Amino acid sequence: MTAAAHAQDHAHHDDHAHHPTGIKRWLFTTNHKDIGTLYLWFSFTMFLMGGVMALLIRAELFQPGLQLVNPEFFNSLTTVHGLVMVFGAIMPAWVGFANWLIPMQIGAADMAFPRMNNWSFYLVVPAAILLVASFFVPGGAAASGWTLYPPLIIQQGISIDMTILAVHILGASSIMGSINIITTILNLRAPGMTLMKMPLFVWTWLITAYLLIAVMPVLAGAVTMLLTDRHFGTSFFNAAGGGDPTMFMHIFWFFGHPEVYIMILPAFGVVSAIIPAFARKPLFGYASMVYATASIAILSFIVWGHHMFTVGMPAAGNLFFMYATMLIAVPTGVKIFNWIATMWKGSMTFETPMLFSVGFLCLFTIGGFSGLVLAITPVDITLHNTYYVVAHFHYVLVSGALFAIFAGVYFWLPKWTGNMYNETLGKAHFWLSVIGFNIAFFPQHFLGLAGMPRRIPDYALQFAEWNMWSSVGAFIFGFSQLVFLYVVIECIRSGRKSEQLPWEGADTLEWTHLPTPAPYHTFETAPVVK
Amino acid sequence: MIGAFKAVFWSFFGVRRKAEYDDDAKKLTPQAVIAAALVSTAIFVLALYGLVKLVTR
Ligand code: HEM
Ligand SMILES: [Cu+2]
């Protein structure tokens, strides 16, 4: 090495030693690992806030009659619970995983646009504040349901404008995040890391990012039209002025259905990393997984009408959406079979990440089946807006997306922190969550079939029994998440060093090519992938 | 081009034989696959629509 080069090398190192510390480190950070950490803690904070709202809802529904909250506030609770969980908890958690993992899994030094990355994160904070603060303005928080349907949403007060602004900001953040992720994946892969060698988590996020870019502007357009209907005299959704409220539903669900895949595709990626590692076998059907993910994404754009079977579409429209919806279940089913085939004759062990993945597999499948039931138009006409729908989407979102997030956190905590979590407590978290979850949500199928409508603070006496069970389960589930918080904090502080490769079956770059914990800067020179 | 359509067709179903996939990986470009996917989606929509028209006649 020449002296000059050596000096430069030296300066380089000093540079690293001088990155800001304390609050400045987190405010100004452009490091993908720091930003990933910020997203994950943000997401967990929102998860707890949304969780408190959920427990208030379940406390009110513990018994028939009105006990704790008034009906307007109850409606605000269901609305903001939904918005906070979708946009504040699940989506940012996946962006956090993307930040931590994508650069390491493709052998890149960081994300393609590190400063934009910082900005993407710091946009979600004011949006969250707007949502939560809207509870405290005159008229209370949005009470329209998370789907923001007019005409109800046109009538409420300033909190709606705050919600609309929050949605706009979140959309901008998601779009920037997606541009970053797509550019990183397409341009910064290490030599030899061809597209079809990428881990499935990277693939699922690549496809998710395209979905986000395609539908976030649609949502932004829809809420902008709400805003102008509210304040500037337009009548997009107002029948009295020549508009049509069902048009909002079409636009919203053209966003909304791809959105549910945005929340579940990264989960498929995480589970596809964990199941092979604990079955000690390669993923069955890697290529078909990639292909199936891509077609699920494309087909997700032509099924939105299954949310609108009761609005009076022509029979041909209803049938079209029914057939299309049922056909998407085919590639989804193939994925389930691929995961089962991966486990087939594997030498399996069931540490916490695997437990959550197997839990995901079983329970997400139940959610898929109830989806198929709802996709049958004549059946949906009786089940729409009942608790059956609530049961369906909690099976796909909680035991689907959220369980995959837990699985991923337990799986990568050693890589992120360098320490091993407490396995006994992790397992306790899993079992409490599964049991609580099923007690809370399985009876909601019965309630829905018996005709209990969703989004009501009071109900007829015949629904009392199962509602009581559901509330008990919800409280078990809710409080078990404090175990999770404890496990994570205990892991970080314990100093119980993880082995370099805590999971013998893990074979992606972050495990095979990097030390544990991953240092602050990784892959400054790209690895060569064979 | 036929190869790209075949790959897309199998992806709608969600499975692909390993040997054929290896063949795809050698022969197909992403552009061809994306084009085939968009066209196939359009065909899929039209076919479903035709079916719907048929049964509601
Ligand atoms: C086999 C796949 C699936 C099918 C066939 C399916 C079908 C349906 C149908 C027909 C509805 C409308 C029910 C109604 O409002 O009457 C619905 C609602 C819903 N689905 Fe699914 N679904 C599937 C997978 C998923 C996944 C993977 C997610 C999310 C990760 C999801 C999230 C939701 C949500 C959030 C709603 C309720 C929206 C609302 O009205 O607030 N679904 N699903
Ligand atoms: Cu849908």
XYZ file of C-alpha atoms and ligand atoms in Angstrom:
631
model
C 0.000 0.000 0.000
C 1.366 3.434 -0.873
C 1.654 6.029 1.842
C -1.072 8.153 0.284
C -3.473 5.308 0.051
C -2.634 4.392 3.581
C -3.318 7.899 4.804
C -6.599 7.911 2.996
C -7.491 4.596 4.501
C -6.709 6.056 7.869
C -8.823 9.125 7.351
C -11.617 6.871 6.301
C -11.441 4.967 9.531
C -11.335 8.116 11.641
C -14.400 9.240 9.828
C -16.206 6.194 11.078
C -15.122 6.704 14.623
C -16.583 10.202 14.561
C -20.147 9.523 13.690
C -22.427 11.531 15.960
C -23.627 10.012 19.180
C -26.714 10.343 21.316
C -29.796 11.988 19.883
C -27.904 13.399 16.897
C -26.919 9.939 15.761
C -30.580 8.996 15.479
C -31.813 12.289 14.045
C -29.249 12.626 11.278
C -28.535 8.991 10.604
C -28.264 7.758 7.067
C -27.228 4.262 8.100
C -29.631 1.580 6.987
C -29.255 -0.340 10.243
C -30.032 2.719 12.393
C -33.004 3.581 10.218
C -34.209 -0.007 10.373
C -34.013 0.135 14.150
C -35.937 3.423 14.212
C -38.682 1.962 12.043
C -38.955 -1.136 14.213
C -39.229 0.771 17.484
C -41.665 3.204 15.920
C -43.755 0.313 14.705
C -43.765 -1.317 18.120
C -44.823 1.941 19.758
C -47.717 2.283 17.345
C -48.565 -1.377 17.894
C -48.960 -0.693 21.608
C -51.090 2.387 20.976
C -53.313 0.544 18.505
C -53.410 -2.279 21.032
C -54.701 -0.021 23.790
C -57.495 1.098 21.453
C -58.302 -2.538 20.662
C -58.500 -3.398 24.348
C -60.829 -0.461 24.953
C -63.032 -1.796 22.148
C -62.988 -5.302 23.626
C -63.630 -3.975 27.136
C -66.754 -2.215 25.896
C -67.868 -5.355 24.062
C -67.234 -7.631 27.038
C -70.900 -7.301 27.924
C -73.962 -6.111 26.026
C -75.062 -2.561 26.824
C -72.988 0.593 26.999
C -70.553 0.569 29.890
C -67.299 2.380 29.254
C -67.325 4.593 26.190
C -69.921 6.522 24.274
C -70.808 5.352 20.752
C -69.019 8.193 18.922
C -65.807 7.494 20.759
C -66.252 3.791 20.096
C -66.409 4.492 16.366
C -63.269 6.610 16.601
C -61.558 3.737 18.370
C -62.311 1.192 15.643
C -61.303 3.672 12.931
C -58.015 4.801 14.401
C -57.179 1.288 15.612
C -57.391 0.125 12.006
C -55.422 3.041 10.580
C -52.725 2.845 13.257
C -52.248 -0.901 12.892
C -52.143 -0.870 9.086
C -50.110 2.277 8.479
C -48.329 2.612 11.813
C -47.554 -0.925 12.943
C -47.463 -3.475 10.106
C -46.176 -1.397 7.196
C -43.361 0.392 9.088
C -42.302 -2.916 10.633
C -41.752 -4.317 7.147
C -39.851 -1.206 6.098
C -37.697 -1.706 9.183
C -36.926 -5.273 8.126
C -36.229 -4.076 4.587
C -33.711 -1.546 5.850
C -31.891 -3.972 8.058
C -31.894 -6.940 5.748
C -31.993 -6.003 2.081
C -28.502 -4.421 1.910
C -26.978 -7.268 3.901
C -28.780 -9.959 1.932
C -27.683 -8.666 -1.457
C -24.183 -7.640 -0.390
C -24.649 -3.858 -0.597
C -23.048 -1.308 1.724
C -26.264 0.612 2.368
C -29.487 1.682 0.691
C -29.188 3.514 -2.617
C -30.437 6.882 -1.272
C -29.429 7.084 2.393
C -30.620 10.651 3.001
C -33.983 10.011 1.444
C -34.121 6.982 3.685
C -33.773 9.220 6.733
C -36.505 11.503 5.390
C -38.851 8.552 4.724
C -38.605 7.634 8.357
C -38.987 11.112 9.775
C -42.148 11.636 7.725
C -43.984 8.831 9.450
C -43.548 10.474 12.845
C -45.662 13.607 12.203
C -48.257 11.434 10.453
C -48.557 9.272 13.542
C -48.800 12.340 15.749
C -51.602 13.721 13.554
C -53.535 10.470 13.850
C -53.198 10.179 17.590
C -53.695 13.892 18.251
C -56.952 13.822 16.311
C -58.543 12.184 19.352
C -58.171 15.467 21.212
C -59.719 17.916 18.753
C -63.367 19.037 18.854
C -65.601 16.312 17.445
C -63.144 13.534 18.216
C -61.065 11.355 15.903
C -62.290 10.050 12.568
C -65.253 7.732 13.120
C -65.857 6.572 9.571
C -64.040 3.242 9.764
C -60.497 2.874 8.408
C -61.957 2.763 4.888
C -62.889 6.468 5.175
C -66.170 6.071 3.302
C -68.208 9.122 2.363
C -70.744 10.495 3.095
C -69.967 9.919 6.778
C -66.452 11.233 6.419
C -67.622 14.435 4.725
C -69.662 15.362 7.770
C -67.142 15.129 10.606
C -64.849 17.869 11.909
C -61.222 18.851 11.689
C -59.971 15.409 12.695
C -60.814 14.209 9.186
C -58.515 16.804 7.680
C -55.790 15.685 10.046
C -56.378 12.082 8.979
C -56.255 13.021 5.304
C -52.998 14.891 5.825
C -51.576 11.940 7.729
C -52.479 9.591 4.880
C -50.810 11.915 2.381
C -47.615 12.073 4.401
C -47.541 8.317 4.886
C -48.060 7.842 1.175
C -45.133 10.113 0.357
C -42.984 8.230 2.824
C -43.961 4.855 1.374
C -43.269 5.981 -2.169
C -39.825 7.288 -1.258
C -39.107 4.116 0.642
C -40.166 2.041 -2.352
C -38.025 3.970 -4.799
C -35.112 3.417 -2.440
C -35.754 -0.295 -2.133
C -36.234 -0.873 -5.852
C -33.095 1.079 -6.749
C -31.073 -0.706 -4.098
C -32.162 -4.134 -5.265
C -31.769 -3.449 -8.966
C -28.457 -1.577 -8.793
C -26.480 -2.489 -5.705
C -26.366 -6.267 -5.782
C -22.951 -7.821 -5.215
C -21.220 -9.368 -8.208
C -22.726 -12.789 -8.857
C -25.955 -12.045 -6.961
C -28.271 -12.552 -9.908
C -31.965 -11.809 -9.480
C -32.807 -15.468 -9.212
C -30.242 -15.978 -6.454
C -31.759 -13.309 -4.226
C -33.302 -14.502 -0.975
C -37.091 -14.577 -1.171
C -37.407 -11.772 1.356
C -35.666 -9.479 -1.128
C -37.893 -10.693 -3.942
C -41.087 -10.218 -1.992
C -40.021 -6.692 -1.028
C -39.105 -5.828 -4.604
C -42.596 -6.794 -5.709
C -44.176 -5.090 -2.688
C -42.347 -1.878 -3.522
C -43.812 -1.878 -7.023
C -47.265 -2.450 -5.560
C -46.749 0.512 -3.226
C -45.702 2.797 -6.050
C -48.729 1.716 -8.032
C -51.385 2.185 -5.357
C -50.267 4.863 -2.887
C -50.960 7.631 -5.436
C -54.434 6.160 -5.948
C -55.131 6.449 -2.239
C -53.713 9.957 -2.237
C -56.060 10.863 -5.089
C -59.041 9.400 -3.283
C -58.393 11.302 -0.059
C -57.701 14.497 -1.989
C -61.122 14.190 -3.583
C -62.564 13.768 -0.076
C -60.763 16.934 0.933
C -62.113 18.967 -1.975
C -65.604 17.551 -1.407
C -65.311 18.703 2.183
C -63.950 22.175 1.635
C -63.968 23.300 -1.971
C -67.469 22.538 -3.142
C -66.744 19.597 -5.423
C -69.171 16.670 -5.523
C -67.053 13.701 -6.493
C -68.813 11.511 -3.974
C -71.937 13.541 -3.322
C -75.046 12.279 -5.103
C -76.846 15.594 -4.606
C -74.217 17.294 -6.745
C -74.076 14.560 -9.385
C -71.332 12.520 -7.751
C -71.381 8.968 -6.489
C -70.296 7.626 -3.103
C -69.731 4.169 -4.553
C -67.031 5.658 -6.764
C -65.027 6.252 -3.599
C -65.371 2.592 -2.725
C -64.081 1.545 -6.130
C -61.077 3.840 -5.876
C -60.394 2.977 -2.254
C -60.446 -0.771 -2.854
C -58.394 -0.502 -6.001
C -55.802 0.671 -3.492
C -57.084 -1.452 -0.639
C -56.764 -4.923 -2.018
C -53.184 -4.547 -3.272
C -52.540 -2.943 0.129
C -53.414 -6.174 1.927
C -50.805 -7.911 -0.222
C -48.337 -5.170 0.610
C -48.738 -6.235 4.208
C -48.505 -9.972 3.545
C -45.873 -10.429 0.807
C -42.887 -9.525 3.038
C -44.336 -12.007 5.541
C -44.097 -14.681 2.859
C -40.466 -13.688 2.414
C -39.640 -13.963 6.115
C -41.355 -17.313 6.479
C -39.528 -18.543 3.385
C -36.256 -17.722 5.145
C -37.130 -19.282 8.488
C -38.819 -22.561 7.548
C -35.851 -23.858 5.487
C -33.421 -22.815 8.241
C -35.240 -24.851 10.894
C -36.101 -27.753 8.608
C -32.446 -27.799 7.497
C -33.524 -28.203 3.897
C -33.515 -25.743 1.011
C -36.790 -24.002 0.247
C -38.986 -26.212 -1.902
C -39.792 -24.599 -5.243
C -37.840 -21.332 -4.983
C -38.560 -20.382 -8.577
C -42.244 -21.116 -8.339
C -42.354 -19.011 -5.166
C -40.942 -16.047 -7.077
C -43.301 -16.582 -9.965
C -46.306 -17.075 -7.708
C -45.508 -13.883 -5.777
C -45.340 -11.904 -9.000
C -48.646 -13.222 -10.269
C -50.366 -12.704 -6.924
C -49.232 -9.090 -7.140
C -50.556 -8.583 -10.660
C -53.845 -10.344 -10.016
C -54.362 -8.350 -6.821
C -55.362 -5.428 -9.048
C -58.422 -7.118 -10.503
C -60.275 -8.365 -7.439
C -61.184 -5.199 -5.535
C -64.909 -5.634 -6.186
C -65.080 -8.448 -3.615
C -65.302 -5.706 -0.989
C -68.391 -4.303 -2.678
C -70.701 -7.217 -3.389
C -73.502 -5.503 -1.481
C -73.425 -2.105 -3.171
C -75.509 -3.149 -6.146
C -73.058 -3.924 -8.922
C -74.559 -5.730 -11.936
C -74.604 -9.524 -11.636
C -71.865 -9.743 -14.252
C -69.630 -7.525 -12.111
C -70.251 -9.553 -8.992
C -69.494 -12.774 -10.841
C -66.329 -11.393 -12.381
C -64.931 -10.379 -9.020
C -66.003 -13.638 -7.441
C -64.216 -15.750 -10.065
C -61.110 -13.579 -10.092
C -60.865 -13.639 -6.299
C -61.188 -17.382 -6.092
C -58.523 -17.844 -8.749
C -55.940 -15.791 -6.801
C -56.252 -18.335 -4.055
C -54.501 -20.816 -6.375
C -50.986 -19.314 -6.338
C -51.468 -18.550 -2.631
C -52.327 -22.180 -1.970
C -49.284 -23.316 -3.931
C -47.102 -21.311 -1.565
C -48.615 -23.017 1.444
C -47.872 -26.397 -0.145
C -44.305 -25.331 -0.901
C -43.698 -24.469 2.757
C -45.181 -27.773 3.857
C -43.025 -29.608 1.310
C -39.987 -27.759 2.669
C -40.692 -29.155 6.113
C -41.451 -32.634 4.771
C -38.828 -35.086 6.071
C -36.672 -32.184 7.296
C -34.782 -32.463 10.563
C -36.854 -29.889 12.316
C -36.410 -28.064 15.588
C -38.900 -25.633 17.024
C -37.188 -22.576 18.419
C -39.320 -19.438 18.723
C -38.863 -18.172 15.124
C -39.973 -21.564 13.794
C -42.884 -21.718 16.225
C -44.158 -18.390 14.964
C -43.645 -19.523 11.358
C -45.581 -22.738 11.860
C -48.239 -20.734 13.696
C -48.323 -18.426 10.692
C -48.755 -21.347 8.323
C -51.671 -22.918 10.193
C -53.538 -19.752 11.067
C -52.930 -17.798 7.870
C -54.444 -20.764 6.049
C -57.598 -20.432 8.150
C -57.716 -16.773 7.115
C -57.299 -17.770 3.490
C -60.190 -20.181 3.760
C -62.521 -17.655 5.363
C -61.483 -15.306 2.541
C -62.655 -17.896 0.060
C -65.956 -18.168 1.886
C -66.380 -14.395 1.677
C -65.454 -14.423 -1.991
C -68.636 -16.338 -2.810
C -70.981 -13.486 -3.692
C -74.253 -14.863 -2.312
C -72.550 -15.862 0.925
C -70.872 -12.480 1.273
C -74.197 -10.726 0.891
C -75.155 -12.119 4.268
C -71.696 -11.967 5.848
C -70.548 -8.544 4.659
C -70.119 -6.090 7.533
C -70.446 -8.834 10.126
C -67.872 -10.142 12.582
C -67.066 -12.919 10.117
C -65.141 -10.341 8.075
C -63.414 -9.128 11.237
C -62.376 -12.695 11.981
C -61.086 -13.154 8.416
C -58.842 -10.176 8.330
C -57.445 -10.696 11.788
C -56.451 -14.242 10.827
C -54.551 -12.939 7.810
C -53.158 -9.815 9.427
C -52.429 -10.807 13.036
C -51.622 -14.482 12.729
C -50.342 -13.763 9.223
C -48.388 -10.530 8.969
C -47.810 -9.914 12.687
C -46.739 -13.471 13.518
C -44.256 -13.309 10.634
C -42.908 -10.060 12.090
C -42.422 -11.763 15.458
C -40.800 -14.754 13.753
C -38.428 -12.429 11.935
C -37.541 -10.431 15.032
C -36.620 -13.570 16.984
C -34.720 -14.947 14.003
C -32.590 -11.851 13.379
C -32.290 -10.461 16.935
C -28.954 -12.276 17.395
C -27.660 -10.750 14.151
C -28.944 -7.294 15.083
C -27.909 -7.145 18.730
C -25.185 -9.786 19.005
C -27.068 -11.307 21.925
C -29.337 -14.303 22.239
C -32.873 -13.816 23.526
C -34.294 -15.975 26.296
C -35.719 -19.016 24.505
C -38.079 -20.006 27.323
C -39.648 -16.570 27.420
C -39.814 -16.451 23.625
C -41.741 -19.711 23.625
C -44.004 -18.381 26.368
C -44.701 -15.328 24.220
C -45.583 -17.598 21.321
C -47.949 -19.874 23.247
C -49.686 -17.018 25.061
C -50.111 -15.217 21.735
C -51.520 -18.221 19.858
C -53.900 -19.156 22.624
C -55.030 -15.596 23.292
C -55.357 -14.882 19.591
C -57.543 -17.903 18.887
C -59.778 -17.302 21.881
C -60.187 -13.703 20.748
C -60.823 -14.253 17.071
C -62.131 -17.745 16.403
C -65.477 -17.050 18.125
C -65.871 -13.999 15.884
C -66.598 -16.421 13.041
C -69.571 -17.713 15.047
C -70.704 -14.194 15.888
C -70.554 -13.174 12.257
C -72.412 -16.241 11.063
C -75.063 -15.508 13.676
C -75.416 -12.004 12.267
C -73.543 -9.701 14.626
C -72.614 -6.532 12.705
C -69.106 -5.065 12.977
C -68.370 -1.543 14.303
C -71.109 -1.427 16.951
C -70.622 -0.644 20.653
C -73.658 -2.603 21.817
C -75.276 -5.825 20.645
C -78.244 -8.129 21.078
C -78.199 -10.522 24.024
C -77.724 -13.705 22.014
C -74.189 -12.579 21.156
C -73.120 -12.116 24.781
C -71.395 -15.445 25.411
C -68.910 -15.407 22.525
C -68.210 -11.712 22.945
C -67.166 -12.374 26.497
C -64.768 -15.079 25.337
C -63.457 -12.862 22.583
C -62.681 -10.087 25.060
C -60.947 -12.488 27.442
C -58.779 -13.760 24.584
C -58.003 -10.234 23.440
C -56.738 -9.282 26.892
C -54.565 -12.412 27.063
C -53.165 -11.616 23.629
C -52.670 -7.937 24.416
C -50.820 -8.409 27.662
C -48.635 -11.188 26.237
C -47.077 -8.567 23.994
C -45.479 -7.077 27.093
C -43.604 -10.376 27.358
C -42.270 -9.687 23.872
C -41.141 -6.198 24.884
C -39.423 -7.662 27.920
C -37.695 -10.390 25.886
C -36.310 -7.864 23.407
C -35.047 -5.447 26.056
C -33.628 -8.277 28.144
C -31.874 -9.640 25.060
C -30.284 -6.288 24.263
C -29.047 -5.765 27.824
C -28.221 -9.320 28.814
C -24.757 -9.513 27.307
C -25.533 -13.182 26.587
C -23.396 -13.386 23.446
C -24.930 -15.191 20.505
C -22.864 -17.665 18.544
C -21.673 -16.484 15.152
C -24.305 -18.702 13.507
C -27.086 -19.325 16.009
C -29.262 -21.127 13.434
C -27.313 -23.831 11.700
C -29.609 -23.895 8.691
C -29.392 -20.170 7.910
C -27.539 -19.594 4.665
C -28.094 -16.023 3.439
C -25.229 -13.527 3.182
C -25.887 -11.759 6.477
C -25.243 -15.064 8.271
C -22.522 -16.566 6.088
C -20.447 -13.487 5.232
C -20.813 -11.151 8.216
C -19.893 -11.307 11.886
C -22.545 -11.463 14.612
C -23.534 -8.812 15.584
C -23.417 -7.136 12.196
C -20.955 -4.226 12.452
C -22.179 -0.671 11.823
C -20.822 -0.730 8.281
C -21.018 -3.900 6.253
C -19.994 -4.904 2.728
C -18.018 -1.729 2.043
C -16.376 -3.956 -0.501
C -18.963 -6.172 -2.087
C -18.636 -9.902 -1.556
C -18.445 -12.144 -4.599
C -21.355 -14.532 -4.747
C -20.764 -17.863 -6.444
C -41.727 -14.971 -26.727
C -43.790 -18.194 -26.527
C -41.435 -19.227 -23.728
C -42.269 -16.074 -21.770
C -45.995 -16.742 -22.128
C -45.514 -20.284 -20.951
C -43.584 -19.121 -17.901
C -46.291 -16.579 -17.070
C -49.031 -19.145 -17.512
C -47.374 -21.488 -15.050
C -46.818 -18.637 -12.624
C -50.559 -17.918 -12.538
C -50.861 -21.476 -11.387
C -47.887 -21.078 -9.089
C -45.677 -23.995 -10.075
C -42.812 -24.511 -12.494
C -40.779 -27.605 -13.243
C -37.109 -27.173 -12.291
C -35.704 -28.113 -15.707
C -38.072 -25.743 -17.466
C -37.292 -23.004 -15.013
C -33.567 -23.438 -15.639
C -34.354 -23.134 -19.297
C -36.317 -19.896 -18.635
C -33.450 -18.479 -16.656
C -31.182 -18.932 -19.640
C -33.504 -17.769 -22.408
C -35.926 -15.183 -21.039
C -35.307 -11.487 -20.434
C -37.197 -9.618 -17.705
C -38.680 -7.304 -20.344
C -40.180 -10.246 -22.216
C -41.623 -11.720 -19.035
C -43.180 -8.432 -17.940
C -44.682 -7.840 -21.379
C -46.039 -11.376 -21.457
C -47.448 -10.925 -17.954
C -49.323 -7.741 -18.862
C -50.737 -9.265 -22.026
C -51.669 -12.446 -20.167
C -53.448 -10.447 -17.491
C -55.475 -8.694 -20.163
C -56.330 -12.040 -21.758
C -57.215 -13.412 -18.336
C -59.563 -10.511 -17.647
C -61.218 -10.838 -21.046
C -61.601 -14.593 -20.653
C -63.217 -14.186 -17.244
C -65.454 -11.491 -18.631
C -66.456 -13.783 -21.480
C -67.248 -16.542 -19.008
C -69.323 -14.155 -16.920
C -71.222 -12.983 -20.000
C -71.852 -16.592 -20.894
C -73.335 -17.577 -17.556
C -75.436 -14.429 -17.150
C -76.941 -14.694 -20.613
C -57.151 -16.342 -0.231
C -56.984 -15.066 -0.181
C -58.061 -14.062 0.217
C -59.362 -13.989 -0.175
C -60.087 -14.923 -1.124
C -59.939 -12.833 0.495
C -61.251 -12.390 0.346
C -61.814 -11.328 1.017
C -63.144 -10.818 0.818
C -64.159 -11.395 -0.164
C -63.321 -9.753 1.653
C -64.551 -8.854 1.759
C -65.461 -9.272 2.841
C -66.528 -8.271 3.099
O -66.239 -7.084 3.389
O -67.708 -8.659 3.041
C -62.096 -9.579 2.387
C -61.902 -8.609 3.353
C -60.660 -8.302 3.874
N -59.489 -8.973 3.657
Fe -59.288 -10.677 2.565
N -58.993 -12.241 1.274
C -57.836 -12.966 1.128
C -56.625 -12.691 1.723
C -56.364 -11.588 2.502
C -55.063 -11.207 2.974
C -53.765 -11.957 2.674
C -55.222 -10.078 3.699
C -54.209 -9.232 4.428
C -53.016 -9.563 4.724
C -56.632 -9.743 3.698
C -57.171 -8.651 4.353
C -58.491 -8.311 4.322
C -59.029 -7.167 5.003
C -58.251 -6.150 5.846
C -60.399 -7.168 4.753
C -61.461 -6.254 5.326
C -61.468 -4.887 4.864
C -62.564 -4.106 5.532
O -63.714 -4.199 5.112
O -62.262 -3.378 6.494
N -57.298 -10.692 2.977
N -61.195 -10.546 1.980
Cu -59.578 -7.690 -0.879
